[in-house]
Structures are given as C-alpha cells and as structure tokens.
Amino acid sequence: MRIARFTRDDDISYGLVEGGPGEERLHVVAGDPLYAPLRPTGAVVGLDEVRLLAPVIPRSKVVGIGRNYRDHAAEMGNDVPTKPLMFLVPNTAVVGPDDPVVLPDFSEDVHYEGELAVVIGRICKDVPRERAAEVVYGYTCANDVTARDAQKGDGQWARAKGFDSSCPLGPWITTELDVDDLALRTRLDGRTVQDGRTSDMVFDVPDLVAAVSAAFTLLPGDVILTGTPAGVGPVTAGQRVEVDIEGIGVLSNPVVQR
C-alpha cells in the first residue's frame, strides 16, 4: 500500500496511490492514516491534479544514522561505527517532492545523500529487534542533504544536517515492504551517482529501530534515516537530485541558491 499526502485547492489530504508509473491515481481518505483507520471518501484524483507534500511531517523528530554503509564510511575516510551513530534533525528541515533544497549561506560544500527512511507508526520505547516490524508504519525515500564544511568545522552535525530544506522526504509512504535488499540509486541531473543496496547496511532496520528506541521514545510519524551508500558529492544551484528506491518510487528535488 502506498499512502501520499497532497494538497489541492489549498486543502491538505491523504490518499492511497494506485496505478503504475505515469498512471497513478489517488483514492482520497479521511483524516491522517497515521492516527486513524483508513476511511476512503470515494473521491479519486489524478496525480497530475495535485501537488505532493512530504508524506509525513514528524511531530517530534528525525533521527539520522551516520556511516551505516561501509563504502561510504571508507570514501569519507572514517571507520565503520561499532554502534549506530545517531544525530537529530529538526522537523523544520523536512520538505516534500519537488520542493527546492535551498543552499545555506554558511556553506560552500553541500552534498546529496540518498537514503531509505523508516516511518514510525506508534509510540514505543526499548523495542526489541525481533519486534521492530510492529512499530514501523512504512518506508519512504530521503535525501539527507549535508553541509559538509559545516559538518567538519562544527564538530557536531546539527547545523550541517538540520538546516531548512535539508531533509526531503517522499514521494509517499510504502507499507508492508521487505527492505532487506532493495536497490537504492541517486541521480544528479539524470546521471547515476549512487548505486547501492539496503543489504549493504552495517546495521539493518530492526537493529536501528532497537538502538534508536533505546535512546529516545519514538512517536507516530517520527522518521529514522538509515544512512547512505558511497557516491556522495556536491550539488550546486540549478541541479536536480533524484533518490530512487526499489519498491517505493522516486523523490526528486531541485537545488536553488538562497
């Protein structure tokens, strides 16, 4: 099941996405599916009639995981962590499909990082690895945009990874998806720059849910970013980044200068 959040005539709604690429239609549902049972309204709209929004705006937090692919850790000259390396991203960083990533004035070296994002579906704490699936609502694509010079200079990552528009999510949430071995590709202006698989993660999704929930109480709509494969690189104004994850779809965002 694919669940989208969208706007039409200034109203924000949710819909079930049906149909293949180029033929998707939205079956509108009442309310927010994260907090209420799915109740179709009977209304159906074409994807070309609406503007997709970030499929979730975390009420609480986005938790990022650093260096969770060995090849990415190596390309950055870092060791692979022995435990999940966590950082927090404010919900004000979240934008949706086709929303611009605005390059911050304080950075001259901003990078794309295509990632699988996990959306939490219920309040939880200290979740055992074997019960992680019970608290996962679904999955979406993410771009963990990073001001690399600020990341190195600040010594902690809040500004580098949490500036406004640094966390695109979309195009929708896919539920009931086996994410053990999905293709994850990032394209820059149509050219493939990252080509990895989720099976290459150092810590898989159950590991991450267990570790993150041991540190933080997770709330419905919270998001865990699971790390990025090798191939990260700089973006400049005028370029477009696409994160394409098998079984989910494509998240596409232009890059602009403030």
Coordinates of N, CA and C in Angstrom, one line a residue, residues 22-189:
G22 N 3.2 6.9 -14.2 CA 2.6 7.7 -15.2 C 1.0 7.6 -15.2
E23 N 0.5 6.6 -14.5 CA -0.9 6.4 -14.4 C -1.5 6.4 -13.0
E24 N -0.7 6.9 -12.1 CA -1.1 6.9 -10.7 C -2.4 7.7 -10.4
R25 N -3.2 7.2 -9.6 CA -4.4 8.0 -9.1 C -4.5 7.8 -7.6
L26 N -5.1 8.9 -7.0 CA -5.2 8.9 -5.6 C -6.6 8.7 -5.1
H27 N -6.8 7.7 -4.3 CA -8.1 7.4 -3.7 C -8.1 8.1 -2.3
V28 N -8.8 9.2 -2.2 CA -8.7 10.1 -1.1 C -9.3 9.4 0.1
V29 N -8.6 9.6 1.3 CA -9.1 9.0 2.6 C -9.3 10.2 3.5
A30 N -10.2 9.9 4.5 CA -10.5 10.9 5.5 C -9.4 10.9 6.6
G31 N -9.0 12.1 7.1 CA -8.1 12.2 8.2 C -6.7 11.8 7.9
D32 N -5.9 11.6 8.9 CA -4.5 11.2 8.8 C -4.3 9.7 9.1
P33 N -3.9 8.9 8.1 CA -3.9 7.5 8.3 C -2.9 7.0 9.4
L34 N -2.0 7.9 9.9 CA -1.1 7.6 11.0 C -1.9 7.5 12.3
Y35 N -3.0 8.2 12.3 CA -3.7 8.4 13.6 C -5.1 7.8 13.6
A36 N -5.6 7.4 12.5 CA -7.0 6.9 12.4 C -7.0 5.8 11.3
P37 N -8.0 4.9 11.4 CA -8.2 3.8 10.4 C -8.4 4.4 9.1
L38 N -8.0 3.7 8.0 CA -8.2 4.2 6.7 C -9.7 4.2 6.3
R39 N -10.2 5.4 5.9 CA -11.6 5.5 5.6 C -11.7 6.2 4.2
P40 N -11.8 5.4 3.1 CA -11.9 6.1 1.8 C -13.2 7.0 1.7
T41 N -13.0 8.1 1.1 CA -14.1 9.0 0.9 C -14.9 8.8 -0.4
G42 N -14.3 8.0 -1.3 CA -14.9 7.8 -2.6 C -14.4 8.7 -3.7
A43 N -13.7 9.8 -3.3 CA -13.1 10.7 -4.2 C -11.8 10.1 -4.8
V44 N -11.6 10.3 -6.1 CA -10.4 9.9 -6.8 C -9.9 11.0 -7.6
V45 N -8.6 11.3 -7.5 CA -8.0 12.4 -8.3 C -6.7 11.8 -9.0
G46 N -6.4 12.4 -10.1 CA -5.1 12.1 -10.8 C -3.9 12.7 -10.1
L47 N -2.8 12.0 -10.2 CA -1.6 12.6 -9.6 C -1.2 13.9 -10.2
D48 N -1.6 14.1 -11.5 CA -1.2 15.4 -12.1 C -2.2 16.5 -11.7
E49 N -3.2 16.2 -10.9 CA -4.1 17.2 -10.4 C -3.7 17.8 -9.1
V50 N -2.7 17.3 -8.4 CA -2.4 17.6 -7.1 C -0.9 18.0 -7.0
R51 N -0.5 18.5 -5.8 CA 0.9 18.7 -5.5 C 1.2 17.8 -4.3
L52 N 2.2 16.9 -4.5 CA 2.6 16.0 -3.4 C 3.3 16.8 -2.4
L53 N 3.1 16.5 -1.1 CA 3.8 17.0 0.0 C 4.6 16.0 0.6
A54 N 5.5 16.4 1.6 CA 6.2 15.3 2.3 C 5.2 14.4 2.9
P55 N 5.4 13.1 2.8 CA 4.3 12.2 3.2 C 4.1 12.2 4.7
V56 N 5.0 12.7 5.5 CA 4.9 12.9 6.9 C 5.7 14.1 7.4
I57 N 5.1 14.8 8.3 CA 5.9 15.9 9.0 C 6.0 15.4 10.4
P58 N 7.2 15.0 10.8 CA 7.4 14.4 12.1 C 6.9 15.4 13.2
R59 N 6.0 14.9 14.1 CA 5.6 15.7 15.2 C 6.8 16.0 16.2
S60 N 7.7 15.0 16.2 CA 8.7 15.0 17.2 C 10.1 15.2 16.6
K61 N 10.6 14.2 15.8 CA 12.0 14.3 15.4 C 12.3 13.4 14.2
V62 N 13.4 13.7 13.6 CA 14.0 12.8 12.6 C 15.3 12.4 13.2
V63 N 15.6 11.1 13.2 CA 16.9 10.6 13.8 C 17.7 10.1 12.6
G64 N 18.8 10.7 12.4 CA 19.7 10.2 11.3 C 20.8 9.2 11.8
I65 N 21.2 8.4 10.9 CA 22.2 7.4 11.2 C 23.4 7.6 10.3
G66 N 24.6 7.9 10.9 CA 25.8 8.2 10.1 C 26.6 6.9 9.8
R67 N 27.3 6.9 8.7 CA 28.3 5.9 8.3 C 27.7 4.5 8.4
N68 N 26.5 4.3 7.9 CA 25.9 3.0 8.0 C 26.1 2.1 6.8
Y69 N 26.9 2.6 5.8 CA 27.4 1.8 4.7 C 28.9 1.8 4.7
R70 N 29.5 0.6 4.7 CA 31.0 0.6 4.8 C 31.7 1.4 3.7
D71 N 31.1 1.3 2.4 CA 31.8 2.0 1.3 C 31.7 3.5 1.5
H72 N 30.6 4.0 2.1 CA 30.5 5.5 2.4 C 31.5 5.9 3.5
A73 N 31.5 5.1 4.5 CA 32.5 5.4 5.6 C 33.9 5.5 5.0
A74 N 34.2 4.5 4.1 CA 35.6 4.5 3.5 C 35.8 5.7 2.7
E75 N 34.8 6.1 1.9 CA 35.1 7.2 1.0 C 35.2 8.6 1.7
M76 N 34.7 8.6 3.0 CA 34.8 9.8 3.8 C 36.1 9.7 4.7
G77 N 36.8 8.6 4.6 CA 38.0 8.4 5.4 C 37.7 8.1 6.9
N78 N 36.5 7.5 7.2 CA 36.1 7.2 8.5 C 36.1 5.7 8.8
D79 N 36.2 5.3 10.0 CA 36.0 3.9 10.4 C 34.5 3.7 10.5
V80 N 34.1 2.4 10.3 CA 32.7 2.0 10.5 C 32.4 1.9 12.0
P81 N 31.3 2.6 12.4 CA 31.0 2.6 13.8 C 30.7 1.2 14.3
T82 N 31.0 0.9 15.6 CA 30.6 -0.3 16.2 C 29.2 -0.3 16.8
K83 N 28.6 0.9 16.9 CA 27.3 1.0 17.3 C 26.7 2.1 16.4
P84 N 25.3 2.1 16.2 CA 24.7 3.1 15.3 C 25.1 4.5 15.7
L85 N 25.6 5.3 14.8 CA 26.0 6.7 15.1 C 24.8 7.6 14.8
M86 N 24.2 8.2 15.8 CA 22.9 8.9 15.7 C 23.1 10.4 15.8
F87 N 22.2 11.1 15.0 CA 22.1 12.6 15.2 C 20.7 12.9 15.0
L88 N 20.3 14.1 15.5 CA 18.9 14.6 15.4 C 18.8 15.7 14.3
V89 N 17.7 15.6 13.6 CA 17.4 16.6 12.6 C 16.0 17.2 13.0
P90 N 15.9 18.6 13.0 CA 14.6 19.2 13.4 C 13.5 18.9 12.3
N91 N 12.3 18.9 12.7 CA 11.2 18.7 11.7 C 11.1 19.9 10.7
T92 N 11.7 21.0 11.0 CA 11.7 22.2 10.1 C 12.6 21.9 8.9
A93 N 13.4 20.9 8.9 CA 14.3 20.6 7.8 C 13.5 19.8 6.7
V94 N 12.3 19.3 7.0 CA 11.6 18.4 6.1 C 10.9 19.2 5.0
V95 N 11.1 18.8 3.8 CA 10.3 19.3 2.6 C 9.9 18.1 1.8
G96 N 9.1 18.3 0.8 CA 8.5 17.2 0.0 C 9.0 17.1 -1.4
P97 N 8.4 16.3 -2.2 CA 8.8 16.1 -3.6 C 8.7 17.4 -4.3
D98 N 9.7 17.7 -5.1 CA 9.8 18.9 -6.0 C 9.9 20.2 -5.2
D99 N 9.9 20.2 -3.9 CA 10.3 21.4 -3.1 C 11.8 21.6 -3.3
P100 N 12.2 22.9 -3.3 CA 13.6 23.2 -3.5 C 14.4 22.9 -2.3
V101 N 15.6 22.4 -2.5 CA 16.6 22.4 -1.5 C 17.4 23.7 -1.6
V102 N 17.3 24.5 -0.5 CA 17.9 25.9 -0.6 C 19.2 25.8 0.1
L103 N 20.3 26.1 -0.7 CA 21.6 26.1 -0.2 C 21.8 27.1 0.8
P104 N 22.4 26.8 2.0 CA 22.5 27.8 3.1 C 23.7 28.7 2.8
D105 N 23.6 29.9 3.3 CA 24.6 30.9 3.1 C 25.9 30.5 3.8
F106 N 25.8 29.7 4.8 CA 27.0 29.4 5.6 C 27.9 28.3 5.1
S107 N 27.5 27.7 3.9 CA 28.2 26.6 3.4 C 28.6 26.8 1.9
E108 N 29.7 26.3 1.6 CA 30.2 26.3 0.2 C 30.4 24.8 -0.3
D109 N 29.9 23.8 0.4 CA 30.1 22.5 0.0 C 29.0 21.6 0.5
V110 N 27.9 21.7 -0.2 CA 26.7 20.9 0.2 C 26.6 19.6 -0.6
H111 N 26.3 18.5 0.0 CA 26.3 17.2 -0.7 C 24.9 16.6 -0.6
Y112 N 24.5 15.8 -1.6 CA 23.4 14.9 -1.6 C 23.7 13.6 -0.8
E113 N 22.7 13.0 -0.2 CA 22.9 11.6 0.4 C 21.6 10.9 0.3
G114 N 21.4 10.1 -0.7 CA 20.2 9.3 -0.9 C 20.0 8.2 0.2
E115 N 18.9 8.1 0.8 CA 18.7 7.2 1.9 C 17.3 6.6 1.9
L116 N 17.2 5.4 2.5 CA 15.9 4.8 2.9 C 15.5 5.4 4.2
A117 N 14.2 5.8 4.3 CA 13.7 6.4 5.6 C 12.6 5.5 6.1
V118 N 12.7 5.3 7.4 CA 11.7 4.5 8.2 C 10.7 5.4 8.9
V119 N 9.4 5.2 8.7 CA 8.4 6.0 9.4 C 7.8 5.2 10.5
I120 N 7.9 5.7 11.7 CA 7.4 5.0 12.9 C 5.8 5.2 13.0
G121 N 5.2 4.1 13.4 CA 3.7 4.2 13.4 C 3.0 4.2 14.7
R122 N 3.8 4.0 15.8 CA 3.2 4.0 17.1 C 4.2 4.5 18.2
I123 N 3.7 4.9 19.3 CA 4.6 5.3 20.4 C 5.3 4.1 20.9
C124 N 6.6 4.2 21.1 CA 7.4 3.0 21.5 C 8.7 3.4 22.2
K125 N 9.1 2.5 23.0 CA 10.4 2.7 23.7 C 11.0 1.3 24.0
D126 N 12.3 1.2 23.8 CA 13.1 -0.1 24.1 C 12.5 -1.2 23.3
V127 N 12.4 -1.0 22.0 CA 11.8 -2.1 21.1 C 12.8 -3.2 20.9
P128 N 12.5 -4.4 21.2 CA 13.5 -5.5 20.8 C 13.6 -5.6 19.3
R129 N 14.7 -6.0 18.9 CA 15.0 -6.2 17.4 C 13.9 -7.0 16.8
E130 N 13.5 -8.1 17.4 CA 12.5 -9.1 16.9 C 11.1 -8.5 16.8
R131 N 10.9 -7.4 17.4 CA 9.5 -6.8 17.4 C 9.5 -5.4 16.6
A132 N 10.6 -5.1 16.0 CA 10.7 -3.8 15.3 C 9.7 -3.6 14.3
A133 N 9.3 -4.7 13.5 CA 8.3 -4.5 12.5 C 6.9 -4.1 13.0
E134 N 6.7 -4.3 14.3 CA 5.4 -3.9 14.9 C 5.2 -2.4 15.0
V135 N 6.3 -1.7 15.1 CA 6.2 -0.3 15.3 C 6.5 0.5 14.0
V136 N 6.9 -0.1 12.9 CA 7.2 0.5 11.6 C 5.9 0.7 10.8
Y137 N 5.6 1.9 10.5 CA 4.4 2.2 9.6 C 4.7 1.9 8.2
G138 N 5.9 2.4 7.8 CA 6.2 2.2 6.4 C 7.5 2.9 6.1
Y139 N 7.8 3.0 4.8 CA 9.1 3.5 4.3 C 8.9 4.5 3.2
T140 N 9.9 5.4 3.1 CA 9.9 6.4 2.0 C 11.3 6.7 1.7
C141 N 11.5 7.5 0.6 CA 12.8 8.0 0.2 C 13.2 9.3 0.9
A142 N 14.5 9.4 1.1 CA 15.0 10.6 1.8 C 16.3 11.1 1.1
N143 N 16.6 12.4 1.2 CA 17.8 12.9 0.8 C 18.4 13.7 2.0
D144 N 19.4 13.1 2.7 CA 20.0 13.7 3.9 C 21.0 14.7 3.4
V145 N 20.5 15.9 3.0 CA 21.4 16.9 2.4 C 22.3 17.4 3.5
T146 N 23.6 17.5 3.2 CA 24.6 17.8 4.3 C 25.6 18.9 3.8
A147 N 25.7 19.9 4.7 CA 26.7 21.0 4.5 C 28.0 20.4 5.0
R148 N 28.8 19.9 4.1 CA 30.0 19.1 4.5 C 31.0 19.9 5.3
D149 N 31.2 21.2 4.8 CA 32.2 22.0 5.5 C 31.7 22.4 7.0
A150 N 30.4 22.6 7.1 CA 29.9 22.8 8.5 C 30.0 21.6 9.3
Q151 N 29.8 20.4 8.7 CA 29.9 19.2 9.4 C 31.3 19.0 10.0
K152 N 32.3 19.3 9.2 CA 33.7 19.1 9.6 C 34.1 20.2 10.6
G153 N 33.6 21.4 10.4 CA 34.1 22.6 11.2 C 33.4 22.7 12.5
D154 N 32.1 22.3 12.6 CA 31.3 22.5 13.8 C 31.7 21.4 14.9
G155 N 32.1 20.2 14.5 CA 32.3 19.2 15.5 C 31.1 18.4 15.9
Q156 N 29.9 18.9 15.6 CA 28.7 18.2 15.7 C 27.8 18.6 14.5
W157 N 26.7 17.8 14.3 CA 26.1 17.9 13.0 C 24.8 18.6 12.9
A158 N 24.4 19.3 13.9 CA 23.0 19.9 13.9 C 22.8 20.9 12.8
R159 N 23.8 21.8 12.6 CA 23.6 22.8 11.6 C 23.9 22.2 10.2
A160 N 24.9 21.3 10.1 CA 25.2 20.7 8.8 C 24.1 19.9 8.2
K161 N 23.3 19.2 9.1 CA 22.3 18.3 8.6 C 20.9 18.7 8.9
G162 N 20.7 19.8 9.6 CA 19.4 20.2 10.0 C 18.9 21.6 9.5
F163 N 19.6 22.2 8.6 CA 19.2 23.5 8.1 C 17.9 23.3 7.3
D164 N 17.1 24.4 7.2 CA 15.9 24.4 6.5 C 16.0 23.8 5.1
S165 N 15.1 22.8 4.8 CA 15.0 22.2 3.5 C 16.1 21.1 3.3
S166 N 16.8 20.7 4.3 CA 17.9 19.7 4.2 C 17.4 18.3 4.3
C167 N 16.1 18.0 4.5 CA 15.6 16.7 4.6 C 14.4 16.4 3.7
P168 N 14.6 16.4 2.4 CA 13.4 16.0 1.5 C 13.0 14.6 1.8
L169 N 11.7 14.4 1.9 CA 11.1 13.0 2.0 C 10.0 12.8 1.0
G170 N 9.8 11.6 0.5 CA 8.7 11.3 -0.5 C 9.1 10.2 -1.4
P171 N 8.3 9.9 -2.4 CA 7.1 10.7 -2.8 C 5.9 10.3 -1.9
W172 N 5.9 9.1 -1.3 CA 4.8 8.7 -0.5 C 5.4 7.6 0.5
I173 N 4.6 7.1 1.4 CA 5.0 6.0 2.3 C 4.5 4.7 1.7
T174 N 5.4 3.8 1.6 CA 5.0 2.4 1.2 C 5.0 1.5 2.4
T175 N 3.9 0.8 2.6 CA 3.8 -0.1 3.8 C 4.1 -1.5 3.3
E176 N 4.2 -2.4 4.3 CA 4.4 -3.9 4.0 C 5.4 -4.2 2.9
L177 N 6.6 -3.6 3.1 CA 7.7 -3.7 2.1 C 8.8 -4.4 2.8
D178 N 9.4 -5.4 2.1 CA 10.6 -6.1 2.6 C 11.8 -5.2 2.2
V179 N 12.5 -4.6 3.1 CA 13.6 -3.7 2.8 C 14.9 -4.3 3.0
D180 N 15.0 -5.6 3.1 CA 16.3 -6.3 3.4 C 17.3 -6.1 2.2
D181 N 16.8 -6.0 1.0 CA 17.7 -6.0 -0.1 C 17.1 -5.2 -1.3
L182 N 17.0 -3.9 -1.1 CA 16.4 -3.1 -2.2 C 17.5 -2.3 -2.9
A183 N 17.3 -2.0 -4.2 CA 18.2 -1.1 -4.9 C 18.0 0.3 -4.5
L184 N 19.0 1.0 -4.2 CA 19.0 2.5 -3.9 C 19.9 3.2 -4.8
R185 N 19.3 4.1 -5.6 CA 20.1 4.9 -6.6 C 19.8 6.3 -6.4
T186 N 20.9 7.1 -6.5 CA 20.7 8.6 -6.6 C 21.2 9.1 -7.9
R187 N 20.4 10.0 -8.5 CA 20.8 10.6 -9.8 C 21.0 12.1 -9.6
L188 N 22.0 12.7 -10.2 CA 22.2 14.1 -10.2 C 22.1 14.6 -11.7
D189 N 21.1 15.3 -12.0 CA 20.8 15.8 -13.3 C 20.7 14.6 -14.3

